[in-house]
Short mmCIF file of C-alpha atoms in Angstrom, two decimals:
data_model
loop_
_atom_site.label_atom_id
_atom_site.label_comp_id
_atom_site.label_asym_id
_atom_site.label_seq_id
_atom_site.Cartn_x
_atom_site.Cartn_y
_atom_site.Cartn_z
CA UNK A 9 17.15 16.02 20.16
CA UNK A 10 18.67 14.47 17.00
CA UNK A 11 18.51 16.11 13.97
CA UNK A 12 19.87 14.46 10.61
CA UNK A 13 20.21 16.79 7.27
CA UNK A 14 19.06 14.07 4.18
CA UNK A 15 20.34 14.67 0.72
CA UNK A 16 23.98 14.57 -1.35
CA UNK A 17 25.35 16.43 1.37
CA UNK A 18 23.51 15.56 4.23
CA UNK A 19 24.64 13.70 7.63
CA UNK A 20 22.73 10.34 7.64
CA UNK A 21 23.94 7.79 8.02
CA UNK A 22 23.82 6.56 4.14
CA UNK A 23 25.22 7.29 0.99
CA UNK A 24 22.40 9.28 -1.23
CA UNK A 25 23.35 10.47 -4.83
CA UNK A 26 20.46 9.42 -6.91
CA UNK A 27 20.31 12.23 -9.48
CA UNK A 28 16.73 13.97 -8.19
CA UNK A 29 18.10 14.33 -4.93
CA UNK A 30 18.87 17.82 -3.85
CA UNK A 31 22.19 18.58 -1.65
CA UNK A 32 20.51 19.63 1.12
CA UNK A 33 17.05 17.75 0.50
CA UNK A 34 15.12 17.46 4.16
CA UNK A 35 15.40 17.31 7.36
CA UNK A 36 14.35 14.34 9.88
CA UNK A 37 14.18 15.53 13.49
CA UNK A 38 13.42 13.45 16.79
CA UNK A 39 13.27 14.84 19.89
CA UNK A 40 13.26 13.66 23.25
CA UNK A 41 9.98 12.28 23.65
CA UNK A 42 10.61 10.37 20.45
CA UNK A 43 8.20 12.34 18.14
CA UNK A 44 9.57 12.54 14.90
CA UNK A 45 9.57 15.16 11.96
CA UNK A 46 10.47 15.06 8.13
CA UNK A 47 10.61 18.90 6.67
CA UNK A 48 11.29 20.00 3.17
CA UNK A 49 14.26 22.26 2.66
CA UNK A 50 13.16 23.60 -0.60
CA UNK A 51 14.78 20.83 -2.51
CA UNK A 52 14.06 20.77 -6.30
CA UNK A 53 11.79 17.47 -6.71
CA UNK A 54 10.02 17.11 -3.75
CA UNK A 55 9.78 15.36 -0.56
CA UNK A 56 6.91 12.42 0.29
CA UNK A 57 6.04 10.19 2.64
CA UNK A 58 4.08 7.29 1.83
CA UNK A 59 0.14 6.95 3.03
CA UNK A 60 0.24 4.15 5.92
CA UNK A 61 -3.59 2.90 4.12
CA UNK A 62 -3.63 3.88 0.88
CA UNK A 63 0.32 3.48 -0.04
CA UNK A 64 -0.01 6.86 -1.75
CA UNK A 65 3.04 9.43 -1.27
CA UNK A 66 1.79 12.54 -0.18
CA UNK A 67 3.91 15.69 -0.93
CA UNK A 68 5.04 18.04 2.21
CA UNK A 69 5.41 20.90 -0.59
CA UNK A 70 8.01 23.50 -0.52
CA UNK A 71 9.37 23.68 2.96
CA UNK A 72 6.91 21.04 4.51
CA UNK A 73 7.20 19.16 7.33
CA UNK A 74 4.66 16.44 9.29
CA UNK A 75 5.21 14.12 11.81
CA UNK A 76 6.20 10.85 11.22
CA UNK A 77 6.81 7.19 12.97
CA UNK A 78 10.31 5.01 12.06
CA UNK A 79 8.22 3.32 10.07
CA UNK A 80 7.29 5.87 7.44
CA UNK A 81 8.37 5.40 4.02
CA UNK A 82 9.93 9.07 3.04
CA UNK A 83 10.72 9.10 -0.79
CA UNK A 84 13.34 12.45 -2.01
CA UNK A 85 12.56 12.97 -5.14
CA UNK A 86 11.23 11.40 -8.04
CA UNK A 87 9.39 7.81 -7.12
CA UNK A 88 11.83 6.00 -9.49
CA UNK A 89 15.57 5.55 -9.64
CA UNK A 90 16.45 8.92 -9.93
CA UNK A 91 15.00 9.51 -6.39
CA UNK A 92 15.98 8.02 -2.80
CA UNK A 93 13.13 5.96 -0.86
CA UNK A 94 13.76 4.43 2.55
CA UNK A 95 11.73 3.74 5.79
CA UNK A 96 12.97 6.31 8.59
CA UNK A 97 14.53 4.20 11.08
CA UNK A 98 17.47 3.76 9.00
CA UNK A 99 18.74 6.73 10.30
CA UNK A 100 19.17 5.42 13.39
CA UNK A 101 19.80 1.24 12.21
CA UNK A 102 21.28 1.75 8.90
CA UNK A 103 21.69 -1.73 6.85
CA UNK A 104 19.52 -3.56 9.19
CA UNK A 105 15.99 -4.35 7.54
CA UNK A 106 14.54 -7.21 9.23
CA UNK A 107 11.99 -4.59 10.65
CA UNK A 108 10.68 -3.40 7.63
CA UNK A 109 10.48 -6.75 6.12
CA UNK A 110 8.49 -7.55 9.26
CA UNK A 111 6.18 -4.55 8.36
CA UNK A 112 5.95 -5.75 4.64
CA UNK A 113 4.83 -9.14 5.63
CA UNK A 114 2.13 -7.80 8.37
CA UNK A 115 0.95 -5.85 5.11
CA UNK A 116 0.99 -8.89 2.92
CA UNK A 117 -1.32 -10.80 5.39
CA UNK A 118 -3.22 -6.98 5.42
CA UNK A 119 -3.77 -7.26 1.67
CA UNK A 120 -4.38 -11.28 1.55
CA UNK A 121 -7.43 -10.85 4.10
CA UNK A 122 -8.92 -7.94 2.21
CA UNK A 123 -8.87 -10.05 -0.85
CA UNK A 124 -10.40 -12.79 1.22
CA UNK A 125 -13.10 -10.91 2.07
CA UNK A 126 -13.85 -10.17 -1.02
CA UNK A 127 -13.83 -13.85 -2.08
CA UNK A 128 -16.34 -14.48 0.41
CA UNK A 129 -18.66 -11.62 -0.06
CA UNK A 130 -18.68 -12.48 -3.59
CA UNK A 131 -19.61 -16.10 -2.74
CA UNK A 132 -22.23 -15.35 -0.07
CA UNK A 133 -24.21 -13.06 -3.00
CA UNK A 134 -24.08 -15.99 -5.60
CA UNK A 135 -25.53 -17.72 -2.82
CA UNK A 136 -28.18 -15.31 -2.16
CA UNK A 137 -29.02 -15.00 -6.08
CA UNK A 138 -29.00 -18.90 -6.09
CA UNK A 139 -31.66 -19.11 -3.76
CA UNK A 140 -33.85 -16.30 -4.90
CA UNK A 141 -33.85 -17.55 -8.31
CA UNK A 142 -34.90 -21.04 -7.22
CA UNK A 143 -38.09 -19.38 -5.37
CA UNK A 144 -38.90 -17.32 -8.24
CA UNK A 145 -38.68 -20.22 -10.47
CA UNK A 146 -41.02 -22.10 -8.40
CA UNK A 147 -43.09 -19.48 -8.03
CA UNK A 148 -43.35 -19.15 -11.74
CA UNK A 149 -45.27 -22.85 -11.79
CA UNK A 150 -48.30 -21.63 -9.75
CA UNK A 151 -49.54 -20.18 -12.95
CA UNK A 152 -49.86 -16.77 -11.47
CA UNK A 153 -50.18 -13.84 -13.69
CA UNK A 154 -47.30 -12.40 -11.96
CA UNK A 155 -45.19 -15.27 -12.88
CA UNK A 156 -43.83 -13.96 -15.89
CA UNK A 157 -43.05 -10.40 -14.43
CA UNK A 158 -41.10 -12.66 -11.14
CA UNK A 159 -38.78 -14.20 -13.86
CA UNK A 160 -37.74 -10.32 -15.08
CA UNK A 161 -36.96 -9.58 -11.57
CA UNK A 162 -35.43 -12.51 -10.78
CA UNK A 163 -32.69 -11.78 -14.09
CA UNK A 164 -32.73 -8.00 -13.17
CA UNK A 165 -31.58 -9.14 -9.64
CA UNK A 166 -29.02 -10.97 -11.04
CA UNK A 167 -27.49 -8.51 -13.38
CA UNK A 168 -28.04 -5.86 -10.69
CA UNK A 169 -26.33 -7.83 -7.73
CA UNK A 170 -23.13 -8.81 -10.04
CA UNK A 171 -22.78 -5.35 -11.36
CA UNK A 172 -22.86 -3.77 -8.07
CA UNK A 173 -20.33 -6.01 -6.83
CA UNK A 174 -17.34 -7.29 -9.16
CA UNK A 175 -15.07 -9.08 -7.10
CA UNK A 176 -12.20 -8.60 -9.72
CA UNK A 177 -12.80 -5.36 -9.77
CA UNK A 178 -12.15 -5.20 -5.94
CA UNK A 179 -9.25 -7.44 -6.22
CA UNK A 180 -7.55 -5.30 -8.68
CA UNK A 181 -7.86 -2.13 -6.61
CA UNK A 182 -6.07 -4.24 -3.37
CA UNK A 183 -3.40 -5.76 -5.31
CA UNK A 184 -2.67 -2.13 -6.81
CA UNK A 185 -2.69 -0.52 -3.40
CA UNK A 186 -0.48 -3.43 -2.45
CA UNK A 187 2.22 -3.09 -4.98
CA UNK A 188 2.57 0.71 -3.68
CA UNK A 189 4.00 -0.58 -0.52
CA UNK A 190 6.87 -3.19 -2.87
CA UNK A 191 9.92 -0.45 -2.46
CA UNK A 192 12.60 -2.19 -1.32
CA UNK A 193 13.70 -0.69 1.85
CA UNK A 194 17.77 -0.27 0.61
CA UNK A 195 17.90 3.60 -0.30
CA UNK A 196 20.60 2.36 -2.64
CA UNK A 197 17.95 0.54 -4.33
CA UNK A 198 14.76 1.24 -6.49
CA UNK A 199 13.86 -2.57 -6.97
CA UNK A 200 10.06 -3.02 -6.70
CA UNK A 201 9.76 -6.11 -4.56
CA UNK A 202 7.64 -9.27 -5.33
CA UNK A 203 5.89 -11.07 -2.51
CA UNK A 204 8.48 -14.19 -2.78
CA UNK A 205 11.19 -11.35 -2.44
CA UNK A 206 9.05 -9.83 0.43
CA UNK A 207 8.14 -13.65 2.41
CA UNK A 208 11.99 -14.22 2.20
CA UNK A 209 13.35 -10.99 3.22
CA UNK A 210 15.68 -10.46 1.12
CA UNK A 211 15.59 -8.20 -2.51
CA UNK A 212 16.96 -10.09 -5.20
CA UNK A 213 18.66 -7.23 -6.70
CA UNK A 214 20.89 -5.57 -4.22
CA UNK A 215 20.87 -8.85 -1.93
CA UNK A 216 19.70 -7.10 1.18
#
């Protein structure tokens, strides 16, 4: 069992004194069978650990604790520079982060294929639309009575089909989950990292 106290005056194995971190913040245990806990210890601003889907910290509360991976993004305190964010298996490889960088790239690809998706949904529908319009014009040259009423479905189609589904729309929501996951993984650093920054493994502020 390994226990490590995280906070001003904890034991890891990193220097922590960004001003919203408490003294004695959490507490990161791992036990034998390598399952791996964060807890609360009542600190003042909170402990989180970072959604693995949505990239949105979740709060343990007051005296919280779940079970986490050595990948899990715990942030102490405030999700800025007066708190401390860093991915848990620095407690046991402090100031080595190729692994995390190799977890921020998987994500990147993650996030790039999602948009991609939506790229070609979005085409596949103006396809669709394409072709229905071209039978309902057609269709409006038989001189039916109905031909006029076709022509109103045909635009109400169109209006309905690119309301329902706004691609930028969809690729704004990604690219905002994405940018949740653009901590850099120094906990002496509160640099939001670009995707250059990210493909190249290396932050551009602190240099690691």
């Amino acid at each position: 069992m390994k226990e490590f106290v995280l906070g001003k005056e904890g034991d890891q194995p990193f220097e922590i004194n960004q001003q919203g971190v408490s003294r004695r913040h959490a507490k990161v245990s791992i036990d034998d069978n390598d399952n791996w806990i964060v807890e609360d210890l009542g600190s003042s601003n909170g402990t989180y650990v970072r959604e693995n889907d949505s990239g949105e910290l979740r709060s343990l509360g007051q005296n919280g604790k779940v079970r986490i991976t050595p990948l899990s993004f715990i942030v102490l305190g405030p999700d800025n520079a007066k708190g401390c964010g860093f991915y848990a298996r620095q407690l046991l490889n402090p100031g080595n982060f190729n692994e995390e960088y190799e977890y921020l790239n998987e994500k990147e690809k993650e996030f790039d294929m999602r948009v991609d998706k939506v790229d070609n949904t979005a085409q596949k529908i103006k396809i669709i639309i394409f072709f229905v319009n071209i039978l309902i014009v057609a269709y409006s040259f038989s001189g039916s009575s109905t031909s006029f009423w076709m022509l109103r479905i045909g635009t109400l189609l169109s209006t309905g089909f690119a309301a329902f589904y706004n691609p930028t729309t969809h690729i704004k929501k990604i690219n905002a989950i994405r940018e949740r996951f653009h901590h850099c993984p120094n906990p002496a650093c509160s640099h939001r990292l670009r995707p250059a920054e990210i493909r190249n493994m290396r932050c551009n502020k602190c240099k690691k």
